[in-house]
Structure formats: structure tokens, C-alpha cells
mmCIF file of C-alpha atoms in Angstrom:
data_model
loop_
_atom_site.group_PDB
_atom_site.id
_atom_site.type_symbol
_atom_site.label_atom_id
_atom_site.label_comp_id
_atom_site.label_asym_id
_atom_site.label_seq_id
_atom_site.Cartn_x
_atom_site.Cartn_y
_atom_site.Cartn_z
ATOM 1 C CA UNK A 15 103.332 96.787 132.012
ATOM 2 C CA UNK A 16 104.068 99.693 134.321
ATOM 3 C CA UNK A 17 104.615 102.407 131.511
ATOM 4 C CA UNK A 18 104.084 103.246 127.925
ATOM 5 C CA UNK A 19 105.569 100.868 125.692
ATOM 6 C CA UNK A 20 106.565 101.677 122.071
ATOM 7 C CA UNK A 21 107.781 99.331 119.168
ATOM 8 C CA UNK A 22 110.100 99.330 117.217
ATOM 9 C CA UNK A 23 112.562 101.227 119.141
ATOM 10 C CA UNK A 24 114.483 101.620 115.927
ATOM 11 C CA UNK A 25 113.345 101.385 112.293
ATOM 12 C CA UNK A 26 115.305 102.174 109.236
ATOM 13 C CA UNK A 27 113.374 101.992 106.074
ATOM 14 C CA UNK A 28 113.662 102.733 102.545
ATOM 15 C CA UNK A 29 111.950 105.763 100.880
ATOM 16 C CA UNK A 30 108.484 104.798 99.358
ATOM 17 C CA UNK A 31 107.950 101.914 102.052
ATOM 18 C CA UNK A 32 105.112 101.842 104.560
ATOM 19 C CA UNK A 33 105.747 101.554 108.255
ATOM 20 C CA UNK A 34 103.732 100.845 111.166
ATOM 21 C CA UNK A 35 104.629 102.060 114.834
ATOM 22 C CA UNK A 36 103.082 100.442 117.905
ATOM 23 C CA UNK A 37 102.117 102.076 121.203
ATOM 24 C CA UNK A 38 100.837 100.240 124.464
ATOM 25 C CA UNK A 39 99.579 102.692 126.835
ATOM 26 C CA UNK A 40 99.325 102.391 130.698
ATOM 27 C CA UNK A 41 96.556 100.108 131.386
ATOM 28 C CA UNK A 42 93.364 102.190 132.171
ATOM 29 C CA UNK A 43 94.705 105.414 130.565
ATOM 30 C CA UNK A 44 91.784 106.629 128.531
ATOM 31 C CA UNK A 45 93.761 109.627 126.732
ATOM 32 C CA UNK A 46 96.425 108.472 124.172
ATOM 33 C CA UNK A 47 98.704 111.077 121.933
ATOM 34 C CA UNK A 48 101.142 110.893 119.326
ATOM 35 C CA UNK A 49 104.038 113.229 118.792
ATOM 36 C CA UNK A 50 106.953 113.799 116.394
ATOM 37 C CA UNK A 51 110.341 115.197 117.381
ATOM 38 C CA UNK A 52 112.707 115.922 114.666
ATOM 39 C CA UNK A 53 116.347 116.005 115.445
ATOM 40 C CA UNK A 54 117.218 119.101 117.462
ATOM 41 C CA UNK A 55 113.435 120.222 117.238
ATOM 42 C CA UNK A 56 110.466 120.559 119.614
ATOM 43 C CA UNK A 57 107.695 118.152 120.022
ATOM 44 C CA UNK A 58 104.849 118.353 117.409
ATOM 45 C CA UNK A 59 101.342 117.087 118.142
ATOM 46 C CA UNK A 60 99.947 114.520 115.633
ATOM 47 C CA UNK A 61 96.962 112.954 116.919
ATOM 48 C CA UNK A 62 94.751 112.517 120.199
ATOM 49 C CA UNK A 63 92.534 109.723 121.222
ATOM 50 C CA UNK A 64 90.163 109.813 124.139
ATOM 51 C CA UNK A 65 88.163 106.905 125.065
ATOM 52 C CA UNK A 66 85.776 105.836 122.134
ATOM 53 C CA UNK A 67 85.496 109.538 120.773
ATOM 54 C CA UNK A 68 86.467 110.408 117.395
ATOM 55 C CA UNK A 69 90.223 110.890 117.451
ATOM 56 C CA UNK A 70 91.577 114.675 117.118
ATOM 57 C CA UNK A 71 93.530 114.162 113.916
ATOM 58 C CA UNK A 72 94.555 117.905 113.407
ATOM 59 C CA UNK A 73 98.239 117.558 113.970
ATOM 60 C CA UNK A 74 98.673 114.829 110.911
ATOM 61 C CA UNK A 75 100.922 116.484 108.631
ATOM 62 C CA UNK A 76 99.759 114.808 105.462
ATOM 63 C CA UNK A 77 97.200 112.135 104.423
ATOM 64 C CA UNK A 78 100.166 109.661 104.344
ATOM 65 C CA UNK A 79 99.805 109.457 108.098
ATOM 66 C CA UNK A 80 97.145 107.774 109.944
ATOM 67 C CA UNK A 81 96.586 106.264 113.343
ATOM 68 C CA UNK A 82 94.316 103.666 114.962
ATOM 69 C CA UNK A 83 93.114 102.904 118.419
ATOM 70 C CA UNK A 84 91.161 99.874 119.590
ATOM 71 C CA UNK A 85 89.178 100.912 122.564
ATOM 72 C CA UNK A 86 91.276 102.107 125.307
ATOM 73 C CA UNK A 87 94.306 99.764 124.225
ATOM 74 C CA UNK A 88 96.988 99.582 121.697
ATOM 75 C CA UNK A 89 97.477 102.260 119.197
ATOM 76 C CA UNK A 90 99.176 101.996 115.742
ATOM 77 C CA UNK A 91 100.618 104.871 113.749
ATOM 78 C CA UNK A 92 100.942 104.260 110.121
ATOM 79 C CA UNK A 93 103.168 106.322 107.560
ATOM 80 C CA UNK A 94 102.629 105.192 103.973
ATOM 81 C CA UNK A 95 105.009 106.079 101.284
ATOM 82 C CA UNK A 96 107.862 107.177 103.631
ATOM 83 C CA UNK A 97 109.793 110.085 102.590
ATOM 84 C CA UNK A 98 113.107 111.413 104.069
ATOM 85 C CA UNK A 99 111.544 114.209 106.002
ATOM 86 C CA UNK A 100 109.552 111.710 108.039
ATOM 87 C CA UNK A 101 112.770 110.826 110.044
ATOM 88 C CA UNK A 102 112.039 111.726 113.616
ATOM 89 C CA UNK A 103 111.452 110.173 116.874
ATOM 90 C CA UNK A 104 107.878 109.211 117.184
ATOM 91 C CA UNK A 105 106.719 109.466 120.791
ATOM 92 C CA UNK A 106 103.626 108.002 122.361
ATOM 93 C CA UNK A 107 101.849 109.289 125.630
ATOM 94 C CA UNK A 108 99.004 108.350 127.839
ATOM 95 C CA UNK A 109 97.096 109.650 130.389
ATOM 96 C CA UNK A 110 94.313 108.651 132.901
ATOM 97 C CA UNK A 111 92.060 111.289 131.892
ATOM 98 C CA UNK A 112 92.191 114.061 129.320
ATOM 99 C CA UNK A 113 93.615 116.818 131.854
ATOM 100 C CA UNK A 114 95.933 114.429 133.770
ATOM 101 C CA UNK A 115 99.547 113.941 134.053
ATOM 102 C CA UNK A 116 101.034 112.400 130.571
ATOM 103 C CA UNK A 117 103.394 109.621 130.463
ATOM 104 C CA UNK A 118 105.573 109.108 127.754
ATOM 105 C CA UNK A 119 107.111 106.017 126.145
ATOM 106 C CA UNK A 120 110.805 106.009 125.008
ATOM 107 C CA UNK A 121 109.843 106.550 121.433
ATOM 108 C CA UNK A 122 110.454 105.024 117.911
ATOM 109 C CA UNK A 123 113.238 106.373 115.934
ATOM 110 C CA UNK A 124 112.418 106.190 112.247
ATOM 111 C CA UNK A 125 115.214 106.733 109.534
ATOM 112 C CA UNK A 126 114.137 106.954 106.189
ATOM 113 C CA UNK A 127 116.958 106.420 103.639
ATOM 114 C CA UNK B 15 97.029 129.305 118.264
ATOM 115 C CA UNK B 16 99.030 128.533 121.580
ATOM 116 C CA UNK B 17 102.771 129.342 121.701
ATOM 117 C CA UNK B 18 104.916 128.191 124.395
ATOM 118 C CA UNK B 19 108.362 129.953 124.784
ATOM 119 C CA UNK B 20 111.177 128.668 127.101
ATOM 120 C CA UNK B 21 114.033 130.920 128.237
ATOM 121 C CA UNK B 22 116.829 130.381 128.281
ATOM 122 C CA UNK B 23 117.499 127.948 125.400
ATOM 123 C CA UNK B 24 120.539 126.713 127.209
ATOM 124 C CA UNK B 25 122.144 127.026 130.539
ATOM 125 C CA UNK B 26 125.274 125.948 132.089
ATOM 126 C CA UNK B 27 125.959 126.476 135.792
ATOM 127 C CA UNK B 28 128.341 124.988 138.579
ATOM 128 C CA UNK B 29 126.925 122.039 140.845
ATOM 129 C CA UNK B 30 125.156 123.264 143.965
ATOM 130 C CA UNK B 31 123.554 126.314 142.129
ATOM 131 C CA UNK B 32 119.769 127.131 142.634
ATOM 132 C CA UNK B 33 118.474 128.091 139.112
ATOM 133 C CA UNK B 34 115.116 129.043 137.506
ATOM 134 C CA UNK B 35 113.974 128.303 134.044
ATOM 135 C CA UNK B 36 111.076 130.211 132.365
ATOM 136 C CA UNK B 37 108.252 129.162 130.339
ATOM 137 C CA UNK B 38 105.519 131.669 128.952
ATOM 138 C CA UNK B 39 102.394 130.813 126.910
ATOM 139 C CA UNK B 40 100.305 132.982 124.836
ATOM 140 C CA UNK B 41 96.788 131.844 125.622
ATOM 141 C CA UNK B 42 95.897 131.699 129.264
ATOM 142 C CA UNK B 43 92.804 129.300 128.728
ATOM 143 C CA UNK B 44 94.652 126.269 129.671
ATOM 144 C CA UNK B 45 93.722 122.964 131.700
ATOM 145 C CA UNK B 46 97.036 122.503 133.105
ATOM 146 C CA UNK B 47 100.800 122.844 132.588
ATOM 147 C CA UNK B 48 103.382 120.199 132.897
ATOM 148 C CA UNK B 49 107.371 120.139 133.200
ATOM 149 C CA UNK B 50 109.118 117.492 131.669
ATOM 150 C CA UNK B 51 112.783 116.320 131.584
ATOM 151 C CA UNK B 52 114.428 114.713 128.585
ATOM 152 C CA UNK B 53 117.650 112.964 128.627
ATOM 153 C CA UNK B 54 119.344 112.229 124.964
ATOM 154 C CA UNK B 55 117.991 109.539 123.211
ATOM 155 C CA UNK B 56 115.251 108.954 125.659
ATOM 156 C CA UNK B 57 111.480 109.816 126.081
ATOM 157 C CA UNK B 58 110.022 112.457 128.225
ATOM 158 C CA UNK B 59 109.796 112.002 132.129
ATOM 159 C CA UNK B 60 107.137 114.056 133.728
ATOM 160 C CA UNK B 61 108.430 116.177 136.811
ATOM 161 C CA UNK B 62 105.480 118.342 137.830
ATOM 162 C CA UNK B 63 101.839 118.827 136.810
ATOM 163 C CA UNK B 64 100.139 122.214 137.650
ATOM 164 C CA UNK B 65 96.366 122.290 137.277
ATOM 165 C CA UNK B 66 95.000 125.799 136.171
ATOM 166 C CA UNK B 67 93.534 126.127 139.580
ATOM 167 C CA UNK B 68 96.897 125.736 141.383
ATOM 168 C CA UNK B 69 99.764 128.304 141.887
ATOM 169 C CA UNK B 70 102.694 125.660 142.436
ATOM 170 C CA UNK B 71 103.794 122.102 142.761
ATOM 171 C CA UNK B 72 106.911 120.735 144.528
ATOM 172 C CA UNK B 73 108.612 117.593 144.227
ATOM 173 C CA UNK B 74 111.900 117.275 146.062
ATOM 174 C CA UNK B 75 114.179 119.912 144.906
ATOM 175 C CA UNK B 76 112.009 120.886 142.252
ATOM 176 C CA UNK B 77 109.125 123.525 142.508
ATOM 177 C CA UNK B 78 107.123 124.801 139.791
ATOM 178 C CA UNK B 79 104.807 128.033 140.084
ATOM 179 C CA UNK B 80 102.256 128.982 137.551
ATOM 180 C CA UNK B 81 100.734 132.458 137.170
ATOM 181 C CA UNK B 82 97.750 131.822 134.608
ATOM 182 C CA UNK B 83 96.997 135.345 134.061
ATOM 183 C CA UNK B 84 100.242 136.552 132.797
ATOM 184 C CA UNK B 85 101.018 133.196 131.097
ATOM 185 C CA UNK B 86 104.072 132.420 132.847
ATOM 186 C CA UNK B 87 105.558 129.291 134.746
ATOM 187 C CA UNK B 88 108.840 128.933 136.377
ATOM 188 C CA UNK B 89 110.738 125.696 137.442
ATOM 189 C CA UNK B 90 113.055 126.070 140.301
ATOM 190 C CA UNK B 91 115.839 123.835 141.018
ATOM 191 C CA UNK B 92 117.474 123.861 144.255
ATOM 192 C CA UNK B 93 120.929 122.709 144.954
ATOM 193 C CA UNK B 94 121.644 121.389 141.454
ATOM 194 C CA UNK B 95 123.394 118.353 140.834
ATOM 195 C CA UNK B 96 125.295 116.967 137.838
ATOM 196 C CA UNK B 97 122.602 114.311 137.482
ATOM 197 C CA UNK B 98 119.877 117.194 136.695
ATOM 198 C CA UNK B 99 121.651 117.853 133.453
ATOM 199 C CA UNK B 100 118.966 117.267 130.766
ATOM 200 C CA UNK B 101 116.430 119.233 128.451
ATOM 201 C CA UNK B 102 113.607 120.589 130.491
ATOM 202 C CA UNK B 103 110.419 120.847 128.456
ATOM 203 C CA UNK B 104 107.413 122.949 129.385
ATOM 204 C CA UNK B 105 104.083 121.871 127.973
ATOM 205 C CA UNK B 106 100.679 123.463 128.310
ATOM 206 C CA UNK B 107 97.015 121.654 127.604
ATOM 207 C CA UNK B 108 94.637 124.092 126.325
ATOM 208 C CA UNK B 109 90.923 123.930 126.344
ATOM 209 C CA UNK B 110 90.661 122.898 122.354
ATOM 210 C CA UNK B 111 90.624 119.175 121.298
ATOM 211 C CA UNK B 112 94.275 119.103 120.768
ATOM 212 C CA UNK B 113 97.018 117.654 122.684
ATOM 213 C CA UNK B 114 99.882 119.531 124.863
ATOM 214 C CA UNK B 115 101.576 122.506 123.362
ATOM 215 C CA UNK B 116 105.362 122.083 123.979
ATOM 216 C CA UNK B 117 108.124 124.708 124.231
ATOM 217 C CA UNK B 118 111.499 124.035 122.577
ATOM 218 C CA UNK B 119 113.115 123.274 126.082
ATOM 219 C CA UNK B 120 115.870 124.494 128.109
ATOM 220 C CA UNK B 121 119.195 122.552 127.567
ATOM 221 C CA UNK B 122 120.782 122.422 131.201
ATOM 222 C CA UNK B 123 124.359 121.677 131.907
ATOM 223 C CA UNK B 124 125.391 121.372 135.666
ATOM 224 C CA UNK B 125 129.077 121.238 135.728
ATOM 225 C CA UNK B 126 130.428 119.096 138.515
#
């Protein structure tokens, strides 16, 4: 596709359940980022992938959060044992190179009841 | 740790006015600075990217400047239109291994 694609666009889950969020970056983009945006708040950096290098996980808020990326393709963000404070929009972005222009997906809105 | 501040937090102006949004950052060791707009319930749309070696970038009615040594950037919007209403976010990419650091944004309303 032409842009960054994220799914699902909306997810409602019960506290304690696991969720998986998916990101398809723009083809050929080596860098991929995940951000979290809570209601009325700014963007929080979560994790960054660059090619086949080890990801920078410094922004992950707890060990319930993990992410994977296969080569330079799809990435999944997994949240285990979800809590109400995990409710937010999770945004994925990709760029051609690390210092390049970032392109964002529409986000996955997660609501934990 | 890099901190990005955007002033004002909110701005409402009549259609047709020229306006300036401000962004400041604490660590001048950056790769680039990027301006985005975000419409309600949507993702972010890239507006302008300024590399650390550049002073400004222009796209249509938008002009962004960068003064790296003073840690400041401005986004100038000429002849504002109601369709410009959105939240404008400034983000810097530093020399570390993390992603962009974002400001909290300026919520802009252009009154018809």
C-alpha cells in the first residue's frame, strides 16, 4: 500500500486479556516506530526498529509490553494482561532511513474495560 | 533527556491571518526536526522536515525555520484557512537510539 497501515483500528478488551496490534510500514522503509497517545496527552515513544539491528526498547512502560518485527516488514505490538491505563491510541510510523521523514498510520484505538 | 515545548498550547484566530507557532527543545544535538498536523481521531500528517544542517523549509503556505544553537523552531502559516484547524506537533530526533521526542502540540482554530 501507499501508506502505513495499522490494524485493528479499534479494539475493546477486558482487563487482563492480551492484545496484538499490527503495523504494515511503507514498503522499503527500514525504520519503524511505535508510539502511544493517551487521551489529551502528547506522544510517548515506545520502541524503535532499524533494519535487522536490535530494537531500542527503552520506551516500553513495563514488561507486559513487547514488540516484534520480521526484517523490514510487519511489526506487532503485544500487550499482555491489559490494564485500564493501557487505554490509548497506539500509533506506528515508518521512515526510509533513521533520520528521514516519518509517516504515521491512523492508529489503533485500544479501550480496556 | 530531550524536552520539547510548544507555545502557545492553543490559538484561535480569524481566517486570513498569518500566524506563528513556536517550538523549543533543550538538547541542540539533533538530527532533524519535523512538524506534523493531527486532525481529531486521526494519525499524524507530516508537514515539513528540517535536517540539522538546514535553516528552513517551505511548502505552500507553510514555512518552518530552525535555529539549532538556540533550540528553537517556528512554523509560519500564511493566509490561514478554516481547513488549517488542527493540532500542530513539533518533534525532534536526537543523536541517541530512541525515536522522535514530541511536544504536546498547539491546538489551532481558524474562525471562518
